[in-house]
PDB file of C-alpha atoms in Angstrom:
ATOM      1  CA  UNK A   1      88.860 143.777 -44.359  1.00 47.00           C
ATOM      2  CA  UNK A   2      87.172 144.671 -40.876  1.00 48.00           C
ATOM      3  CA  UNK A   3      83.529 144.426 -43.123  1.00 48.00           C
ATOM      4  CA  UNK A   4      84.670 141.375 -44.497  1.00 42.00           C
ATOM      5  CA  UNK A   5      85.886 139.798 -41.493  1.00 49.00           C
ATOM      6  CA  UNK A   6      82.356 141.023 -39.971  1.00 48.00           C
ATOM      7  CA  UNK A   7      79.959 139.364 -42.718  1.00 46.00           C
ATOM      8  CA  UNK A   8      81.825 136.537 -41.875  1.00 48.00           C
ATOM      9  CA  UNK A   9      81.156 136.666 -38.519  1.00 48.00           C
ATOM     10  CA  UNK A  10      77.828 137.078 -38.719  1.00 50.00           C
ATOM     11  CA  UNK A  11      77.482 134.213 -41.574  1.00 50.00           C
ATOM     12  CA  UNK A  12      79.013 131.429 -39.157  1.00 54.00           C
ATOM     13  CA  UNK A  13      77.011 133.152 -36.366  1.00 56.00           C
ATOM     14  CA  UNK A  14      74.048 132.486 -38.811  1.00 52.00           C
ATOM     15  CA  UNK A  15      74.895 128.968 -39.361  1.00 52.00           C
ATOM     16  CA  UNK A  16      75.977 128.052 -36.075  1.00 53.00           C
ATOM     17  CA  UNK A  17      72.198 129.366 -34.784  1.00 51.00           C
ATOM     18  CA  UNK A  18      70.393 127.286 -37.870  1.00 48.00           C
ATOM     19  CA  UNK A  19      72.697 124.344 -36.434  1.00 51.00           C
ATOM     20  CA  UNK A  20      71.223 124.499 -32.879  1.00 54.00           C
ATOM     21  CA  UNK A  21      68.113 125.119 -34.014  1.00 50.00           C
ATOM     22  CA  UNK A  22      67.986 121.922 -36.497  1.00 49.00           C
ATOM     23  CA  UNK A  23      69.272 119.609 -33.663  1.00 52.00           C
ATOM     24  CA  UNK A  24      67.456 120.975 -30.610  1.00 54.00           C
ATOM     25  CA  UNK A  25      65.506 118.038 -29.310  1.00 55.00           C
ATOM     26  CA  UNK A  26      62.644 120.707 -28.306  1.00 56.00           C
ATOM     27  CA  UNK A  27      62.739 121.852 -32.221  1.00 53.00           C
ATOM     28  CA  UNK A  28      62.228 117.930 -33.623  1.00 55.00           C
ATOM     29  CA  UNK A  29      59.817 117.368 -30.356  1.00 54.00           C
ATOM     30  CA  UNK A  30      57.628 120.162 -31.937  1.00 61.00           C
ATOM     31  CA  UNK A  31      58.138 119.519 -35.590  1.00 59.00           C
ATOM     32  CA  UNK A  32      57.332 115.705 -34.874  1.00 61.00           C
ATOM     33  CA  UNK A  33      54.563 117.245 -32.678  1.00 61.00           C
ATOM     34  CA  UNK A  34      53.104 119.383 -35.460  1.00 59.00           C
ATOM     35  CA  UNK A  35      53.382 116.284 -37.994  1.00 53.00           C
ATOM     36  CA  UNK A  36      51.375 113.973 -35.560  1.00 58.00           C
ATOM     37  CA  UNK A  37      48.532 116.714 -35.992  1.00 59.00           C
ATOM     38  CA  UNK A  38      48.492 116.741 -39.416  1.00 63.00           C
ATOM     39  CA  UNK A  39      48.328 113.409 -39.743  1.00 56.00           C
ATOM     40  CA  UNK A  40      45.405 112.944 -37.535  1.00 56.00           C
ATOM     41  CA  UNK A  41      43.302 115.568 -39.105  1.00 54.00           C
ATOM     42  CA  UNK A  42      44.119 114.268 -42.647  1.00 53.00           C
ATOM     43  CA  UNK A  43      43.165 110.746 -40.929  1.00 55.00           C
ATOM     44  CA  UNK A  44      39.686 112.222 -39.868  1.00 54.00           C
ATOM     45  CA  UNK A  45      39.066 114.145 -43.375  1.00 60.00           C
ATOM     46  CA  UNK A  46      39.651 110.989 -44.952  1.00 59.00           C
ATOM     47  CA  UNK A  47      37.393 109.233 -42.109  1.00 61.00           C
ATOM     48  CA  UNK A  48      34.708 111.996 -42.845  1.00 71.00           C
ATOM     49  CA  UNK A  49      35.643 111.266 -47.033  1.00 74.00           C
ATOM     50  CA  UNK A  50      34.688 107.489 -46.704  1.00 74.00           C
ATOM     51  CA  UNK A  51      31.721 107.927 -44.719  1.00 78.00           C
ATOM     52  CA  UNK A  52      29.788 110.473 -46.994  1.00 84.00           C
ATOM     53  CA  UNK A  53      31.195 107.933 -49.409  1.00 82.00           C
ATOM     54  CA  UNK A  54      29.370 105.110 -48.131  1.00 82.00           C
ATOM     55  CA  UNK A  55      26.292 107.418 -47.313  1.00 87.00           C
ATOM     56  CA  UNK A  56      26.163 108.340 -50.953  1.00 85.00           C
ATOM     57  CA  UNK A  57      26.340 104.628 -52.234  1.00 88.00           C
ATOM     58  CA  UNK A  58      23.744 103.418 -50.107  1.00 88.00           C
ATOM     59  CA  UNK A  59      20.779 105.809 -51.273  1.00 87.00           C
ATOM     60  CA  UNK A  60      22.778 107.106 -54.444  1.00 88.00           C
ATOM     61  CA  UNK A  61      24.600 104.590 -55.799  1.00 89.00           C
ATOM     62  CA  UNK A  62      25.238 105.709 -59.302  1.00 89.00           C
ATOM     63  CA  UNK A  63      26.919 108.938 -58.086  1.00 88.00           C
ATOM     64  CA  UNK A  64      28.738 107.035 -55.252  1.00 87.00           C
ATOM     65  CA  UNK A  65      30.384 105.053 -57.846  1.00 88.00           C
ATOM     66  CA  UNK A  66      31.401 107.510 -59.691  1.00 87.00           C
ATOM     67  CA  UNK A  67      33.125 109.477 -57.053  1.00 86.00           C
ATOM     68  CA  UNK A  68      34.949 106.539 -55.844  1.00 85.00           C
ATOM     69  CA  UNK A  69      36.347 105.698 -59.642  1.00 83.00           C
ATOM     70  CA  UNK A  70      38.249 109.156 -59.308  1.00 82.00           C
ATOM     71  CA  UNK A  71      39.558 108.242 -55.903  1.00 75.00           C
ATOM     72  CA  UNK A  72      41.486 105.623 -54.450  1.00 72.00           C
ATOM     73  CA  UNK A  73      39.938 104.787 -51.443  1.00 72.00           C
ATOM     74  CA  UNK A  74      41.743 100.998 -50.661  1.00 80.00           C
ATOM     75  CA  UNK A  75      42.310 101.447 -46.994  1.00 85.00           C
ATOM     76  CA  UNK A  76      38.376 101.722 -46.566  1.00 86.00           C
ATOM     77  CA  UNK A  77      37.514  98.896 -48.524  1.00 87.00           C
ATOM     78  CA  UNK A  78      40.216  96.750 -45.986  1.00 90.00           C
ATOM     79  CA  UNK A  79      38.091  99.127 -43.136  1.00 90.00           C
ATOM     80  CA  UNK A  80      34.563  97.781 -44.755  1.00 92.00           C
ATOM     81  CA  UNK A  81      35.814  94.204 -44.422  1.00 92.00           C
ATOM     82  CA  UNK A  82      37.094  94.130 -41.297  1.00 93.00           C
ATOM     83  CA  UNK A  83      33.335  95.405 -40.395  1.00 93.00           C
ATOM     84  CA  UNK A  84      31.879  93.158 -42.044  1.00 93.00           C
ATOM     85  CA  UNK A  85      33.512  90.171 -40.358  1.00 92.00           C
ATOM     86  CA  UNK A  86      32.942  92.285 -36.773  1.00 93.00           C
ATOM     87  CA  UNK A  87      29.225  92.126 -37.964  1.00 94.00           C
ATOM     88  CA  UNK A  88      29.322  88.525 -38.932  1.00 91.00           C
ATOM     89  CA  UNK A  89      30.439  87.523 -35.468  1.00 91.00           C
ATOM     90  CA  UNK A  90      28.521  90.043 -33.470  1.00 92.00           C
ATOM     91  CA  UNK A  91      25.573  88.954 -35.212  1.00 91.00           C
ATOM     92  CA  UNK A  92      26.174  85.145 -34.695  1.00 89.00           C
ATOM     93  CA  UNK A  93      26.436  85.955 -30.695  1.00 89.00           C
ATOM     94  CA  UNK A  94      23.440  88.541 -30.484  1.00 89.00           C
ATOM     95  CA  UNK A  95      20.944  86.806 -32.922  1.00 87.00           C
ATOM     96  CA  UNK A  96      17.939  84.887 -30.867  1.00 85.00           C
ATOM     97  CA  UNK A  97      18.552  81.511 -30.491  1.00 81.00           C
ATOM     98  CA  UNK A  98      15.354  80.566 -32.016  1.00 79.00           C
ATOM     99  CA  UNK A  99      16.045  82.568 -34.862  1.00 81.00           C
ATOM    100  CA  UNK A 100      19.110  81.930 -35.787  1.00 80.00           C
ATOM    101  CA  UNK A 101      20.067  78.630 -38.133  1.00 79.00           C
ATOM    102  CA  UNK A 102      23.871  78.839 -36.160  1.00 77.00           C
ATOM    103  CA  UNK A 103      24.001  78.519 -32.631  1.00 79.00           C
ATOM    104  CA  UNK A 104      26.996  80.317 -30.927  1.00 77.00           C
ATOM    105  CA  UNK A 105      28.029  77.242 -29.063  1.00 81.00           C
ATOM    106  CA  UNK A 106      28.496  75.617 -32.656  1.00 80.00           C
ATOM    107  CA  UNK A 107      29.829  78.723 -34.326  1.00 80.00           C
ATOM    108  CA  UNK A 108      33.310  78.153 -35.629  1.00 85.00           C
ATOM    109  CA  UNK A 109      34.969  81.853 -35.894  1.00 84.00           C
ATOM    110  CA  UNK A 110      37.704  81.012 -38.299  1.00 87.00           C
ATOM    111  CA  UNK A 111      35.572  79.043 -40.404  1.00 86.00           C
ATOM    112  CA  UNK A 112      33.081  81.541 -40.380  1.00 85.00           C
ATOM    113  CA  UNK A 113      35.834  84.258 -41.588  1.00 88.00           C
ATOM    114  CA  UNK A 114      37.206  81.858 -44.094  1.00 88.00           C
ATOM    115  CA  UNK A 115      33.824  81.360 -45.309  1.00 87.00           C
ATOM    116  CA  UNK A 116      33.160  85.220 -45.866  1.00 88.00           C
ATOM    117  CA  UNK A 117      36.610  85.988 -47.438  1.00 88.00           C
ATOM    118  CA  UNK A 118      37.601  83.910 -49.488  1.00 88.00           C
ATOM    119  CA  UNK A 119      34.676  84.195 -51.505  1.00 89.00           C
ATOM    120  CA  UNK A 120      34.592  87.654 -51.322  1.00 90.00           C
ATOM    121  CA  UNK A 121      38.173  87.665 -52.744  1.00 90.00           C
ATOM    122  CA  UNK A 122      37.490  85.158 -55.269  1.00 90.00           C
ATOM    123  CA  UNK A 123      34.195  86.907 -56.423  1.00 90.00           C
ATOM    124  CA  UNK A 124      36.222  90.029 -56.924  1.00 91.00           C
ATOM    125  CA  UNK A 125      38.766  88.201 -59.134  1.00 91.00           C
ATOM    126  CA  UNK A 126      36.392  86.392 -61.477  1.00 90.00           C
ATOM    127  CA  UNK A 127      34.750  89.908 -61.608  1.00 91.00           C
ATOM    128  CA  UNK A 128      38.170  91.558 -62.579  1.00 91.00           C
ATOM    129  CA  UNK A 129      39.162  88.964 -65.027  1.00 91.00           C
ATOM    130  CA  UNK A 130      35.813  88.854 -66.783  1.00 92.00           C
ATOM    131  CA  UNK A 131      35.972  92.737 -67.117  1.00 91.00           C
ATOM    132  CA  UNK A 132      39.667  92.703 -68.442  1.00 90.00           C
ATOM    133  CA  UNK A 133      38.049  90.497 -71.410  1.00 90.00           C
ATOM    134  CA  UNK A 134      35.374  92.530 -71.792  1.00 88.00           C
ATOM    135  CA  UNK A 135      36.571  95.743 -72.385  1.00 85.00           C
ATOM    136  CA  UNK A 136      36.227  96.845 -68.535  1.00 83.00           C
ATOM    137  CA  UNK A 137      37.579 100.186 -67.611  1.00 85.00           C
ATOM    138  CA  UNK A 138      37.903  98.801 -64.044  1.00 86.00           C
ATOM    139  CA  UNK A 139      41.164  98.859 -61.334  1.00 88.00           C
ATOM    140  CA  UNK A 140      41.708  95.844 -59.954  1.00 89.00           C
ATOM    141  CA  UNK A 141      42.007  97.908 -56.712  1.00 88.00           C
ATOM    142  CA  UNK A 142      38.535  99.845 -58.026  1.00 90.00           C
ATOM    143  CA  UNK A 143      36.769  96.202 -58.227  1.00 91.00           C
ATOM    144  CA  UNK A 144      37.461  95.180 -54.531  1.00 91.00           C
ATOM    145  CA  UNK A 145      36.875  98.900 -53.182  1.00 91.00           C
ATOM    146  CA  UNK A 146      33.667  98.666 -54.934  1.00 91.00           C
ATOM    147  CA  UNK A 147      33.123  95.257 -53.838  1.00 92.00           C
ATOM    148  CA  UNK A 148      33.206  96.173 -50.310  1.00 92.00           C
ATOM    149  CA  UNK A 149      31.162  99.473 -50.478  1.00 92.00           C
ATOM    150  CA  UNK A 150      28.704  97.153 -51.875  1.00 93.00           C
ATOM    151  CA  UNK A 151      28.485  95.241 -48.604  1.00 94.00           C
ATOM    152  CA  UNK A 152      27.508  98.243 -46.751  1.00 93.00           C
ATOM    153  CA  UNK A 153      24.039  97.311 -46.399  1.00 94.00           C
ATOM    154  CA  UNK A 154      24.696  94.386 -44.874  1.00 94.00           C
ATOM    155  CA  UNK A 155      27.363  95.846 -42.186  1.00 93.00           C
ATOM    156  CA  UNK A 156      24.411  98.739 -41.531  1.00 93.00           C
ATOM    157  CA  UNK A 157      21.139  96.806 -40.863  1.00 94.00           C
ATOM    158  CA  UNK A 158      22.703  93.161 -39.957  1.00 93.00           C
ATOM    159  CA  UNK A 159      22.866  94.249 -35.822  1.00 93.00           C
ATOM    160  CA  UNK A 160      19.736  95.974 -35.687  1.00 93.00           C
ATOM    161  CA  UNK A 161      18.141  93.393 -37.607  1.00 92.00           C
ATOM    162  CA  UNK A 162      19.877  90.653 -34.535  1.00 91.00           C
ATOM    163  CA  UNK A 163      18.540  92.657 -31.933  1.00 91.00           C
ATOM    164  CA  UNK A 164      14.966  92.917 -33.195  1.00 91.00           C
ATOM    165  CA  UNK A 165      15.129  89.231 -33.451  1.00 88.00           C
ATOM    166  CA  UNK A 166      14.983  89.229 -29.676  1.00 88.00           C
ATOM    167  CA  UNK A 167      11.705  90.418 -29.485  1.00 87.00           C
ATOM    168  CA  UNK A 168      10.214  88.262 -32.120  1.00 84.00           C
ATOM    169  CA  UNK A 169       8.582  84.579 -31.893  1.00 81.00           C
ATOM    170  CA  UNK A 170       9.581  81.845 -33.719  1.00 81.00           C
ATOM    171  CA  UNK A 171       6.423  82.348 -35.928  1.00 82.00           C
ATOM    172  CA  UNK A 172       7.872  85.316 -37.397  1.00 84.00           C
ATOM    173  CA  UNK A 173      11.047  84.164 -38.842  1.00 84.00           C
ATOM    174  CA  UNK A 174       9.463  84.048 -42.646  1.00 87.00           C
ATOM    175  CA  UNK A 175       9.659  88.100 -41.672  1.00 90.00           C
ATOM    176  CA  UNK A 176      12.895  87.585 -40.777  1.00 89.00           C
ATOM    177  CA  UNK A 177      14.235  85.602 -43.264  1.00 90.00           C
ATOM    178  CA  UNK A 178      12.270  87.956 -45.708  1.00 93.00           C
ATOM    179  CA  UNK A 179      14.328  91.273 -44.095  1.00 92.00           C
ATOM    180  CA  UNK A 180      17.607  89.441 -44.110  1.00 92.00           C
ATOM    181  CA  UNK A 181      16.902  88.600 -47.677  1.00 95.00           C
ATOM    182  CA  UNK A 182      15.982  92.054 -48.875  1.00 95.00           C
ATOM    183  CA  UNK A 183      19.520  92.970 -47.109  1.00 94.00           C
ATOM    184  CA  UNK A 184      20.938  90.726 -49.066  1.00 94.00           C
ATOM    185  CA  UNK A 185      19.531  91.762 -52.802  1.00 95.00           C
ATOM    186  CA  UNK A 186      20.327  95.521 -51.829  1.00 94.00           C
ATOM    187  CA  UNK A 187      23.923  94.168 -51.508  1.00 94.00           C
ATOM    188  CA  UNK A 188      23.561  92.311 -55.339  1.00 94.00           C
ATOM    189  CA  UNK A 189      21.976  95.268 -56.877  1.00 94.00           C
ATOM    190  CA  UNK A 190      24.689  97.056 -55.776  1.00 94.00           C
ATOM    191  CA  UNK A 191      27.150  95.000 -56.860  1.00 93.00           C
ATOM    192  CA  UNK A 192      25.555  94.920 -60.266  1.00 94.00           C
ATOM    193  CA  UNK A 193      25.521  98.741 -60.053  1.00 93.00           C
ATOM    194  CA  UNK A 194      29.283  99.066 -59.183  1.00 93.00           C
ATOM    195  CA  UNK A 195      29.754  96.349 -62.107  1.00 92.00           C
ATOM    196  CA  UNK A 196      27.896  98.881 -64.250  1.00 92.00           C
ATOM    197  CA  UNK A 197      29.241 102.508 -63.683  1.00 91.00           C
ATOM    198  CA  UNK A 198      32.805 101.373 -63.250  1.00 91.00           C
ATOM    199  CA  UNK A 199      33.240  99.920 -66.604  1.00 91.00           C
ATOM    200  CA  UNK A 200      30.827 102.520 -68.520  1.00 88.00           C
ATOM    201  CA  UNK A 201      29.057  99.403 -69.274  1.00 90.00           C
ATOM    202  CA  UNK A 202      25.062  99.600 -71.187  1.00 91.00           C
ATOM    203  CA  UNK A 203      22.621  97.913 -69.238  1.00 92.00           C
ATOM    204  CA  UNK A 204      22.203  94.442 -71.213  1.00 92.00           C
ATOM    205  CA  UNK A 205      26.561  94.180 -71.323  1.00 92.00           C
ATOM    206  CA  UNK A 206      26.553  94.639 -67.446  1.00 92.00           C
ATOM    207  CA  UNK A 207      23.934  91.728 -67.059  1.00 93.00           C
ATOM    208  CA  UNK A 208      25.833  89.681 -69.391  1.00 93.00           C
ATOM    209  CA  UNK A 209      29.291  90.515 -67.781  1.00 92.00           C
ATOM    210  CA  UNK A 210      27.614  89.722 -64.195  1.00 92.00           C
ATOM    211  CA  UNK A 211      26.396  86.636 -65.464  1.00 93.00           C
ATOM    212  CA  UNK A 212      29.480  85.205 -66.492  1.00 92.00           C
ATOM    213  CA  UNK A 213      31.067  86.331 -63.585  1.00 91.00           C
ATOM    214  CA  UNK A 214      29.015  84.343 -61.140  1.00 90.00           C
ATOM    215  CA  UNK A 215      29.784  81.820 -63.781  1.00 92.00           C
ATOM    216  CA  UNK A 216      33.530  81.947 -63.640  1.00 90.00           C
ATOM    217  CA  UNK A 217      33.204  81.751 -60.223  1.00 89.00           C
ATOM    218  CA  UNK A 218      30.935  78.578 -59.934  1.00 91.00           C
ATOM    219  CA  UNK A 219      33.637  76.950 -62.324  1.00 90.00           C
ATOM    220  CA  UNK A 220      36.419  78.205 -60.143  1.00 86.00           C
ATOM    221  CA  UNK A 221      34.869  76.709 -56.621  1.00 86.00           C
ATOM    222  CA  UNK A 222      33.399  73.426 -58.575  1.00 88.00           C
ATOM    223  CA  UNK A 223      37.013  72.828 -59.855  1.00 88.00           C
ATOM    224  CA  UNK A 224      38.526  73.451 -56.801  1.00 84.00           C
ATOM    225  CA  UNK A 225      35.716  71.176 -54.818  1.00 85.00           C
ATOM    226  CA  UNK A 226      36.766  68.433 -57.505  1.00 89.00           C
ATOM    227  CA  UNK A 227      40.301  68.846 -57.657  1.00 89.00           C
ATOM    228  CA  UNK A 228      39.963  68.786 -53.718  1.00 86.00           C
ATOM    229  CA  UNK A 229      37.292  65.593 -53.209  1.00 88.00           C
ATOM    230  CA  UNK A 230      40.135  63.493 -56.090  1.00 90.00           C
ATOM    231  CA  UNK A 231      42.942  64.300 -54.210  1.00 90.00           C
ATOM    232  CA  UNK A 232      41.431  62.906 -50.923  1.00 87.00           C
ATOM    233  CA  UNK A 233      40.538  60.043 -52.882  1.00 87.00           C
ATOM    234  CA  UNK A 234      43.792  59.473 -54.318  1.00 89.00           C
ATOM    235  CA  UNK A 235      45.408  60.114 -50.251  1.00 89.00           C
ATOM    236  CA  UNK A 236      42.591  57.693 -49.314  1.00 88.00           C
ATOM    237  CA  UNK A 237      44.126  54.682 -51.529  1.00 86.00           C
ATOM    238  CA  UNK A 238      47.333  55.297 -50.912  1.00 88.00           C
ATOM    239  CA  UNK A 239      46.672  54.799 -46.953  1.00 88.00           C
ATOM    240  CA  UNK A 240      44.667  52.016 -47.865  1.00 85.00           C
ATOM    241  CA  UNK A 241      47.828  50.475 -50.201  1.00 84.00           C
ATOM    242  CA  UNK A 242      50.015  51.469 -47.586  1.00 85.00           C
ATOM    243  CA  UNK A 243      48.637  49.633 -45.432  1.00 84.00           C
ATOM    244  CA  UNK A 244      48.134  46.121 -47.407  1.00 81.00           C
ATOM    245  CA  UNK A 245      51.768  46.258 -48.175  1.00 82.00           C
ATOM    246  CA  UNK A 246      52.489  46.461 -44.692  1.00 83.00           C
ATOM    247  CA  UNK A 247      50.257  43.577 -43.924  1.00 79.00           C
ATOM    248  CA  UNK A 248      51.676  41.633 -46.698  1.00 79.00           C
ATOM    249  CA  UNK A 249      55.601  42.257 -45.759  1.00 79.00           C
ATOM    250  CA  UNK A 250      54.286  41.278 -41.927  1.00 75.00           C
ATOM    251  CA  UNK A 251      53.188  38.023 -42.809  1.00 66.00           C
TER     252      UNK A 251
END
């Protein structure tokens, strides 16, 4: 009994030690401690991740691509956007004034985000639903991740491109215009590149597929831009009816 009554002795002894150490604010202090590190370096990796991501779409797209179809890399494609709206505005602000076509005094910010999102988000949709029909291999969340790697040129060379335009005259702004468009077909070869790879599309079904994606979305805004200009018209006469009954019951 005495070796009995000793292993249990030493059991709850055991326990009660586990107990303390479990609940000892200095124990969760360092366990929440150790967590917080852990995070942050799997924060950075997957900073460091992206980045040679982004590096390898730039100059090698076709292998980019094909390293982010095996990942999921969402939260950088929210990152890319956010950068490319920081860009936008940046480059609104530090653009020379005879340069630029939008004056920052006239800039509208929201409008200007608006006008960058929506049809970025609408692009990626007609993109998606085009691919779904055509036997696209293609994520949803792979479409807009790719979508916004795709912008990459544009969040790179956009500032340095505003603050050469400081030095230049207004007699170079065909260069300008010239850069800003090469920026901007880097950005649609891309695109078309993305379009390609993801879906293990051939060369002549990727052009199609990209063609009737800009289509689908030129039918998507032009409805809306109709559906839109009626319904003010229809707003428009009832005011106007409104009104004439008013006038009528007055008098």
């Amino acid at each position: 009994m005495s070796g009995l009554d000793h292993h249990c002795r030493h059991s709850h002894r055991g326990r009660h030690l586990l107990y303390r150490q479990i609940h000892d604010p200095r124990h969760e202090y360092r366990h929440k401690e150790v967590w917080l590190l852990i995070r942050a370096a799997d924060i950075k990796q997957s900073g460091l991740r992206s980045l040679r991501l982004g590096i390898a779409i730039l100059f090698h797209p076709v292998d980019g691509f094909e390293e982010l179809q095996k990942n999921k890399h969402l939260i950088s494609a929210f990152v890319l956007i956010l950068l490319t709206i920081s860009v936008r505005i940046i480059a609104i602000y530090m653009t020379s004034f005879h340069i630029t076509s939008l004056q920052p005094k006239d800039a509208n910010l929201n409008l200007e985000i608006i006008r960058f999102v929506v049809p970025l988000i609408s692009g990626v949709i007609a993109c998606y639903l085009i691919t779904a029909i055509m036997d696209g291999e293609a994520y949803f969340s792979q479409v807009l991740t790719a979508m916004s790697y795709a912008l990459i040129p544009y969040i790179v060379f956009t500032i340095p491109l505003a603050a050469v335009s400081l030095v230049m005259s207004r007699g170079e702004l065909g260069l300008y215009n010239s850069i800003n468009m090469i920026i901007w077909l880097w950005v649609a070869l891309l695109i078309f590149i993305q379009l390609k790879v993801l879906n293990d599309y051939t060369f002549k079904k990727a052009v199609g597929v990209l063609l009737l994606s800009v289509f689908a979305f030129i039918i998507f805004w032009g409805t809306v831009g109709l559906v839109f200009a009626l319904t003010n018209h229809v707003l428009q006469f009832v005011r106007e009816l409104a009104v004439e009954v008013r006038y009528l019951l007055e008098n």
